[in-house]
Amino acid sequence: MKEKYICLTGLIFIMLLCFCACEKPGTVQPGKIQLGVAYYNQNDTFLSQLNECLKDQLDRLETDNFEVIMTTRDAAGSQRTQDDQVKELIDAGCNVLCVNLADRTDPSEIIDLARENDVPIIFFNREPVAEDMMQWDKLYYVGADAQLSGILQGELAADAIRSDKKTDRNKDGKIQYVVLEGEPGHQDAIIRTESAVNTLKKGGIQLEKLSCGIANWNRSQAQNRMLQMISQHQNQIELVLANNDDMALGAIDAYEKLNYTESALPVFFGIDGTDAGLQAVLDGKMTATVYNDKEGQAQAMAELAAAVVTGKGMEEIEFVNGRYIYLSYYKADKEHADAFVK
Ligand code: GAL
Ligand code: CA
């Protein structure tokens, strides 16, 4: 009898052990997503519009028995601040994170924190370098194909130049241009500039680069850079290529401030298709922009967040190299901009 009793307690003990082992995070399907979203800078126009899309997408995931909570943090450009914010988000119980790195070359601290607490990270918009993505197998990236955005911008500019001979205002057979660039070191700045310029050249457009200014994606910085470039090059600038819409709008602001007449203006090209960018295209102030698919990116982030938390639906997601999701870009000239306005 006594032996039987010992045997039974032993069995219960083993069963309990097994049960506890099965309780590891990830294997039990949680009833909620608690998503922490860390932004490098929430004043950034494109990202603030992306954030609205993300809220919409998360609302869609919510059901009576599946709760979705989203908490956002703004690092105001500092990686140190962001590291602390990620720690707070994890301490507050987030079971998945979306991180828009302040410094895309410095994610180690965040990766260590996430790994120690087994909280998967979906990086977005600011792509970590490949070696960092290999630090842990629960790291993902959602973004867009930077090269494509430059190619599309270059094609739009080449078409506009070919179809309107007046673009070459001094009639020297070349297009004198300036570039407004985003943050140095950002994948979307370097690659967009290179591929836009190469595409124009391949399209048979003779180019002469007059100048280049860094304006960190920012409209008022772009206005200042543009005012400097105008004063250096007087009426010579025929084309302004901007790495994003806010900087193209800043360049337009500069010319408006100086009261340039329409016939003396260069042509302007942006990327993003922000609300103000699309409006400027429809108004004929910006020749064209390239639509950065924030709806698609937000949807991919929300679906991936749900999949990593619940363990369901991962097979249906199409990854590049197992971890990356890249959304496409679309041309938005005056004829097509309407289709992107909400
Ligand atoms: C780019 C976007 C810019 C800016 C930047 C921030 O993809 O075109 O406007 O938002 O991301 O990382
Ligand atoms: Ca010219």
CSV table of C-alpha atoms and ligand atoms in Angstrom, one decimal:
chain,number,residue,atom,x,y,z
A,1,MET,CA,0.0,0.0,0.0
A,2,LYS,CA,2.8,2.4,1.1
A,3,GLU,CA,4.7,1.6,-2.1
A,4,LYS,CA,1.7,2.2,-4.2
A,5,TYR,CA,1.3,5.6,-2.5
A,6,ILE,CA,4.9,6.5,-3.2
A,7,CYS,CA,4.5,5.5,-6.7
A,8,LEU,CA,1.4,7.6,-7.2
A,9,THR,CA,3.0,10.7,-5.6
A,10,GLY,CA,6.0,10.1,-7.9
A,11,LEU,CA,3.7,10.0,-10.9
A,12,ILE,CA,1.9,13.1,-9.9
A,13,PHE,CA,5.2,14.9,-9.4
A,14,ILE,CA,6.4,13.9,-12.8
A,15,MET,CA,3.2,15.0,-14.4
A,16,LEU,CA,3.5,18.3,-12.6
A,17,LEU,CA,7.0,18.7,-13.8
A,18,CYS,CA,6.0,18.0,-17.3
A,19,PHE,CA,3.1,20.5,-17.1
A,20,CYS,CA,5.4,23.2,-15.8
A,21,ALA,CA,7.9,22.5,-18.6
A,22,CYS,CA,5.0,22.9,-21.1
A,23,GLU,CA,4.1,26.3,-19.6
A,24,LYS,CA,7.1,28.0,-21.3
A,25,PRO,CA,6.2,31.2,-23.1
A,26,GLY,CA,5.3,30.7,-26.7
A,27,THR,CA,3.7,27.3,-26.4
A,28,VAL,CA,0.6,28.5,-24.6
A,29,GLN,CA,-1.5,30.7,-26.8
A,30,PRO,CA,-1.9,34.0,-25.0
A,31,GLY,CA,-5.2,35.8,-25.1
A,32,LYS,CA,-3.7,39.1,-25.9
A,33,ILE,CA,-1.0,41.0,-27.8
A,34,GLN,CA,0.7,43.6,-25.8
A,35,LEU,CA,2.7,45.5,-28.4
A,36,GLY,CA,5.3,48.1,-27.5
A,37,VAL,CA,6.2,50.4,-30.4
A,38,ALA,CA,9.4,52.5,-30.2
A,39,TYR,CA,9.8,55.3,-32.7
A,40,TYR,CA,13.1,57.1,-33.4
A,41,ASN,CA,11.2,60.4,-33.7
A,42,GLN,CA,7.4,60.8,-33.7
A,43,ASN,CA,7.6,64.2,-35.3
A,44,ASP,CA,8.7,62.5,-38.5
A,45,THR,CA,5.8,63.0,-40.9
A,46,PHE,CA,5.9,59.7,-42.7
A,47,LEU,CA,6.2,57.7,-39.4
A,48,SER,CA,3.4,59.6,-37.7
A,49,GLN,CA,1.1,58.7,-40.6
A,50,LEU,CA,2.4,55.1,-40.5
A,51,ASN,CA,1.5,55.0,-36.8
A,52,GLU,CA,-2.1,55.9,-37.6
A,53,CYS,CA,-2.2,53.0,-40.1
A,54,LEU,CA,-0.8,50.6,-37.4
A,55,LYS,CA,-3.5,51.6,-35.0
A,56,ASP,CA,-6.1,50.8,-37.6
A,57,GLN,CA,-4.5,47.4,-38.3
A,58,LEU,CA,-4.4,46.5,-34.7
A,59,ASP,CA,-8.0,47.4,-34.2
A,60,ARG,CA,-8.9,44.9,-36.9
A,61,LEU,CA,-7.1,42.1,-35.0
A,62,GLU,CA,-9.1,42.7,-31.9
A,63,THR,CA,-12.0,40.3,-31.1
A,64,ASP,CA,-14.1,39.6,-28.0
A,65,ASN,CA,-11.6,37.0,-26.8
A,66,PHE,CA,-8.4,38.5,-28.2
A,67,GLU,CA,-7.2,41.8,-26.7
A,68,VAL,CA,-4.7,44.1,-28.4
A,69,ILE,CA,-2.9,46.8,-26.4
A,70,MET,CA,-0.4,49.1,-28.1
A,71,THR,CA,2.0,51.4,-26.2
A,72,THR,CA,4.2,53.9,-28.1
A,73,ARG,CA,7.4,55.6,-27.1
A,74,ASP,CA,9.3,58.4,-28.8
A,75,ALA,CA,13.1,58.4,-28.5
A,76,ALA,CA,13.4,61.9,-30.0
A,77,GLY,CA,16.5,60.8,-31.9
A,78,SER,CA,18.5,59.3,-29.1
A,79,GLN,CA,19.5,55.6,-29.0
A,80,ARG,CA,20.2,55.8,-25.2
A,81,THR,CA,16.7,57.0,-24.6
A,82,GLN,CA,15.3,54.3,-26.8
A,83,ASP,CA,17.2,51.6,-25.0
A,84,ASP,CA,15.6,52.7,-21.7
A,85,GLN,CA,12.2,52.9,-23.3
A,86,VAL,CA,12.5,49.4,-24.6
A,87,LYS,CA,13.4,48.2,-21.1
A,88,GLU,CA,10.3,50.0,-19.7
A,89,LEU,CA,8.1,48.4,-22.4
A,90,ILE,CA,9.4,44.9,-21.6
A,91,ASP,CA,9.0,45.5,-17.8
A,92,ALA,CA,5.4,46.7,-18.4
A,93,GLY,CA,4.7,43.2,-19.9
A,94,CYS,CA,4.9,43.7,-23.7
A,95,ASN,CA,5.0,40.3,-25.4
A,96,VAL,CA,6.2,41.7,-28.8
A,97,LEU,CA,8.0,44.9,-29.8
A,98,CYS,CA,8.1,47.0,-33.0
A,99,VAL,CA,11.3,49.0,-33.0
A,100,ASN,CA,12.2,51.9,-35.3
A,101,LEU,CA,15.8,52.3,-34.3
A,102,ALA,CA,17.2,55.7,-33.5
A,103,ASP,CA,20.6,54.5,-34.6
A,104,ARG,CA,20.2,51.7,-37.1
A,105,THR,CA,23.8,50.6,-36.5
A,106,ASP,CA,23.4,50.2,-32.7
A,107,PRO,CA,20.7,47.8,-31.8
A,108,SER,CA,22.7,45.4,-29.5
A,109,GLU,CA,21.4,46.6,-26.2
A,110,ILE,CA,17.8,46.3,-27.3
A,111,ILE,CA,18.5,42.8,-28.8
A,112,ASP,CA,20.1,41.6,-25.5
A,113,LEU,CA,17.1,42.9,-23.5
A,114,ALA,CA,14.6,41.3,-25.7
A,115,ARG,CA,16.5,38.0,-25.9
A,116,GLU,CA,16.8,37.8,-22.1
A,117,ASN,CA,13.1,38.3,-21.7
A,118,ASP,CA,12.2,36.2,-24.8
A,119,VAL,CA,10.2,39.1,-26.4
A,120,PRO,CA,10.5,39.0,-30.3
A,121,ILE,CA,11.3,42.2,-32.1
A,122,ILE,CA,10.0,43.5,-35.4
A,123,PHE,CA,12.3,46.3,-36.6
A,124,PHE,CA,10.7,48.6,-39.1
A,125,ASN,CA,11.6,51.4,-41.5
A,126,ARG,CA,15.2,51.8,-40.3
A,127,GLU,CA,16.9,48.6,-41.2
A,128,PRO,CA,19.5,47.1,-38.9
A,129,VAL,CA,22.7,45.7,-40.6
A,130,ALA,CA,22.6,42.1,-41.5
A,131,GLU,CA,25.0,40.9,-38.8
A,132,ASP,CA,22.8,42.4,-36.1
A,133,MET,CA,19.8,40.7,-37.5
A,134,MET,CA,21.7,37.4,-37.0
A,135,GLN,CA,22.2,37.9,-33.3
A,136,TRP,CA,18.9,36.1,-32.4
A,137,ASP,CA,16.3,34.1,-34.3
A,138,LYS,CA,13.3,36.2,-33.1
A,139,LEU,CA,14.3,39.3,-35.0
A,140,TYR,CA,12.4,40.5,-38.0
A,141,TYR,CA,12.3,43.5,-40.3
A,142,VAL,CA,9.4,45.2,-42.1
A,143,GLY,CA,10.3,47.9,-44.6
A,144,ALA,CA,10.4,48.8,-48.2
A,145,ASP,CA,12.8,48.3,-51.1
A,146,ALA,CA,14.9,51.5,-51.0
A,147,GLN,CA,16.5,50.9,-54.4
A,148,LEU,CA,13.1,50.6,-56.1
A,149,SER,CA,12.0,54.0,-54.6
A,150,GLY,CA,15.0,55.7,-56.2
A,151,ILE,CA,14.5,53.9,-59.5
A,152,LEU,CA,10.9,55.0,-59.6
A,153,GLN,CA,11.8,58.6,-58.7
A,154,GLY,CA,14.4,58.6,-61.5
A,155,GLU,CA,12.0,57.3,-64.0
A,156,LEU,CA,9.4,59.9,-63.1
A,157,ALA,CA,12.0,62.6,-63.4
A,158,ALA,CA,13.3,61.3,-66.7
A,159,ASP,CA,9.7,61.2,-68.1
A,160,ALA,CA,9.0,64.7,-67.0
A,161,ILE,CA,12.2,66.1,-68.4
A,162,ARG,CA,11.7,64.4,-71.8
A,163,SER,CA,8.1,65.5,-72.1
A,164,ASP,CA,8.7,69.1,-71.2
A,165,LYS,CA,11.7,70.7,-73.0
A,166,LYS,CA,11.3,73.8,-70.9
A,167,THR,CA,12.8,71.9,-67.9
A,168,ASP,CA,16.3,72.6,-69.4
A,169,ARG,CA,15.8,76.3,-68.8
A,170,ASN,CA,19.2,77.4,-70.0
A,171,LYS,CA,19.0,75.1,-73.0
A,172,ASP,CA,22.5,73.7,-72.6
A,173,GLY,CA,21.3,70.1,-73.2
A,174,LYS,CA,22.0,69.2,-69.5
A,175,ILE,CA,19.8,69.2,-66.4
A,176,GLN,CA,21.5,71.1,-63.6
A,177,TYR,CA,20.3,69.4,-60.3
A,178,VAL,CA,20.6,69.4,-56.6
A,179,VAL,CA,19.8,66.7,-54.1
A,180,LEU,CA,18.2,67.0,-50.6
A,181,GLU,CA,19.3,64.0,-48.6
A,182,GLY,CA,17.9,62.3,-45.5
A,183,GLU,CA,20.0,61.4,-42.5
A,184,PRO,CA,23.5,60.3,-43.3
A,185,GLY,CA,23.8,56.5,-42.9
A,186,HIS,CA,20.1,55.8,-43.4
A,187,GLN,CA,19.5,53.1,-46.0
A,188,ASP,CA,16.8,55.2,-47.6
A,189,ALA,CA,19.0,58.2,-48.1
A,190,ILE,CA,22.2,56.7,-49.7
A,191,ILE,CA,20.3,54.2,-51.9
A,192,ARG,CA,17.6,56.5,-53.1
A,193,THR,CA,20.0,59.2,-54.2
A,194,GLU,CA,22.2,56.7,-56.1
A,195,SER,CA,19.5,54.8,-57.8
A,196,ALA,CA,17.5,57.9,-58.8
A,197,VAL,CA,20.6,59.5,-60.4
A,198,ASN,CA,21.7,56.3,-62.1
A,199,THR,CA,18.2,55.8,-63.5
A,200,LEU,CA,18.1,59.3,-65.0
A,201,LYS,CA,21.5,58.7,-66.6
A,202,LYS,CA,20.4,55.4,-68.0
A,203,GLY,CA,17.3,57.1,-69.3
A,204,GLY,CA,19.6,59.2,-71.5
A,205,ILE,CA,19.3,62.4,-69.4
A,206,GLN,CA,22.5,64.5,-69.3
A,207,LEU,CA,23.0,65.7,-65.7
A,208,GLU,CA,25.1,68.2,-64.0
A,209,LYS,CA,25.2,68.1,-60.2
A,210,LEU,CA,25.4,71.5,-58.6
A,211,SER,CA,25.1,70.7,-55.0
A,212,CYS,CA,23.8,68.4,-52.3
A,213,GLY,CA,22.4,69.2,-48.8
A,214,ILE,CA,21.6,67.0,-45.9
A,215,ALA,CA,18.2,67.9,-44.3
A,216,ASN,CA,17.4,64.9,-42.1
A,217,TRP,CA,14.0,64.2,-43.7
A,218,ASN,CA,12.9,67.6,-42.3
A,219,ARG,CA,10.9,70.3,-44.0
A,220,SER,CA,12.3,73.3,-42.3
A,221,GLN,CA,15.9,72.1,-42.5
A,222,ALA,CA,15.3,71.5,-46.2
A,223,GLN,CA,14.0,75.0,-46.7
A,224,ASN,CA,17.2,76.4,-45.1
A,225,ARG,CA,19.5,74.2,-47.2
A,226,MET,CA,17.6,75.1,-50.3
A,227,LEU,CA,17.9,78.9,-49.6
A,228,GLN,CA,21.6,78.4,-49.3
A,229,MET,CA,21.8,76.4,-52.6
A,230,ILE,CA,19.7,79.0,-54.4
A,231,SER,CA,22.0,81.8,-53.2
A,232,GLN,CA,25.0,79.8,-54.4
A,233,HIS,CA,23.6,78.9,-57.8
A,234,GLN,CA,21.2,81.8,-58.5
A,235,ASN,CA,18.8,80.7,-61.3
A,236,GLN,CA,20.8,77.7,-62.4
A,237,ILE,CA,18.9,74.9,-60.6
A,238,GLU,CA,16.6,73.0,-62.9
A,239,LEU,CA,15.8,69.9,-60.9
A,240,VAL,CA,15.4,69.1,-57.2
A,241,LEU,CA,15.6,65.5,-56.2
A,242,ALA,CA,14.6,65.0,-52.6
A,243,ASN,CA,14.9,61.8,-50.6
A,244,ASN,CA,11.4,62.4,-49.2
A,245,ASP,CA,8.3,64.6,-49.6
A,246,ASP,CA,8.9,66.8,-46.5
A,247,MET,CA,12.3,67.9,-47.9
A,248,ALA,CA,10.8,68.4,-51.4
A,249,LEU,CA,8.1,70.6,-49.7
A,250,GLY,CA,10.8,72.5,-47.8
A,251,ALA,CA,12.5,73.2,-51.1
A,252,ILE,CA,9.3,74.5,-52.6
A,253,ASP,CA,8.8,76.7,-49.4
A,254,ALA,CA,12.2,78.2,-50.1
A,255,TYR,CA,11.3,79.3,-53.6
A,256,GLU,CA,7.9,80.6,-52.4
A,257,LYS,CA,9.7,82.6,-49.7
A,258,LEU,CA,11.8,84.2,-52.4
A,259,ASN,CA,8.7,84.9,-54.6
A,260,TYR,CA,10.0,83.1,-57.7
A,261,THR,CA,7.6,83.1,-60.6
A,262,GLU,CA,6.5,79.8,-61.9
A,263,SER,CA,8.5,79.9,-65.1
A,264,ALA,CA,11.7,80.3,-63.1
A,265,LEU,CA,11.1,77.3,-60.8
A,266,PRO,CA,12.9,74.0,-61.0
A,267,VAL,CA,10.9,70.7,-61.0
A,268,PHE,CA,10.6,69.0,-57.7
A,269,PHE,CA,10.4,65.2,-56.9
A,270,GLY,CA,9.8,63.6,-53.5
A,271,ILE,CA,9.2,60.1,-52.0
A,272,ASP,CA,6.6,59.0,-49.5
A,273,GLY,CA,3.2,60.3,-50.7
A,274,THR,CA,2.4,61.9,-47.4
A,275,ASP,CA,-0.9,63.8,-47.2
A,276,ALA,CA,0.9,67.1,-47.9
A,277,GLY,CA,3.1,65.5,-50.6
A,278,LEU,CA,0.2,64.1,-52.5
A,279,GLN,CA,-1.6,67.4,-52.2
A,280,ALA,CA,1.4,69.3,-53.6
A,281,VAL,CA,1.4,66.9,-56.6
A,282,LEU,CA,-2.3,67.4,-57.2
A,283,ASP,CA,-1.8,71.2,-57.0
A,284,GLY,CA,1.0,70.9,-59.5
A,285,LYS,CA,3.7,72.3,-57.1
A,286,MET,CA,5.6,69.0,-56.9
A,287,THR,CA,5.9,67.2,-60.2
A,288,ALA,CA,5.6,63.7,-58.7
A,289,THR,CA,6.3,61.5,-55.7
A,290,VAL,CA,6.8,57.8,-55.0
A,291,TYR,CA,4.3,56.2,-52.7
A,292,ASN,CA,5.8,54.6,-49.6
A,293,ASP,CA,3.2,51.9,-48.8
A,294,LYS,CA,2.5,52.7,-45.1
A,295,GLU,CA,-0.8,50.8,-45.1
A,296,GLY,CA,1.1,47.7,-46.4
A,297,GLN,CA,3.9,48.1,-43.9
A,298,ALA,CA,1.5,48.6,-41.0
A,299,GLN,CA,-0.5,45.5,-42.0
A,300,ALA,CA,2.6,43.4,-42.3
A,301,MET,CA,3.8,44.6,-38.8
A,302,ALA,CA,0.4,43.8,-37.2
A,303,GLU,CA,0.1,40.4,-38.8
A,304,LEU,CA,3.6,39.4,-38.0
A,305,ALA,CA,3.2,40.7,-34.4
A,306,ALA,CA,0.0,38.5,-34.0
A,307,ALA,CA,1.8,35.5,-35.6
A,308,VAL,CA,4.9,35.7,-33.3
A,309,VAL,CA,2.7,36.0,-30.2
A,310,THR,CA,0.1,33.3,-31.0
A,311,GLY,CA,2.4,31.0,-33.0
A,312,LYS,CA,-0.3,30.9,-35.6
A,313,GLY,CA,-0.1,32.1,-39.2
A,314,MET,CA,3.6,32.2,-39.5
A,315,GLU,CA,3.6,29.8,-42.5
A,316,GLU,CA,1.4,32.2,-44.5
A,317,ILE,CA,3.8,35.1,-44.3
A,318,GLU,CA,6.2,35.5,-47.2
A,319,PHE,CA,9.7,36.3,-45.9
A,320,VAL,CA,12.8,37.2,-47.8
A,321,ASN,CA,15.8,35.4,-46.2
A,322,GLY,CA,13.6,34.0,-43.5
A,323,ARG,CA,13.2,37.3,-41.6
A,324,TYR,CA,12.5,40.3,-43.9
A,325,ILE,CA,9.3,41.6,-45.4
A,326,TYR,CA,9.7,44.3,-48.0
A,327,LEU,CA,6.8,46.2,-49.4
A,328,SER,CA,6.7,47.8,-52.8
A,329,TYR,CA,6.7,51.5,-53.9
A,330,TYR,CA,4.4,53.1,-56.5
A,331,LYS,CA,4.6,56.0,-58.8
A,332,ALA,CA,2.4,58.9,-57.9
A,333,ASP,CA,2.4,61.7,-60.5
A,334,LYS,CA,-0.5,64.1,-61.1
A,335,GLU,CA,-2.5,61.5,-62.9
A,336,HIS,CA,-2.1,58.8,-60.3
A,337,ALA,CA,-1.8,60.8,-57.0
A,338,ASP,CA,-5.6,60.8,-56.4
A,339,ALA,CA,-5.6,57.0,-56.0
A,340,PHE,CA,-3.4,57.3,-52.9
A,341,VAL,CA,-5.3,60.0,-51.1
A,342,LYS,CA,-7.3,58.5,-48.3
B,1,GAL,C1,11.9,56.9,-44.8
B,1,GAL,C2,10.9,58.0,-45.2
B,1,GAL,C3,11.3,59.3,-44.6
B,1,GAL,C4,11.5,59.1,-43.1
B,1,GAL,C5,12.5,58.0,-42.8
B,1,GAL,C6,12.7,57.8,-41.3
B,1,GAL,O1,11.5,55.7,-45.3
B,1,GAL,O2,10.8,58.1,-46.6
B,1,GAL,O3,10.3,60.3,-44.8
B,1,GAL,O4,10.3,58.9,-42.5
B,1,GAL,O5,12.0,56.8,-43.4
B,1,GAL,O6,13.4,56.7,-41.0
B,2,CA,CA,20.3,73.1,-68.3
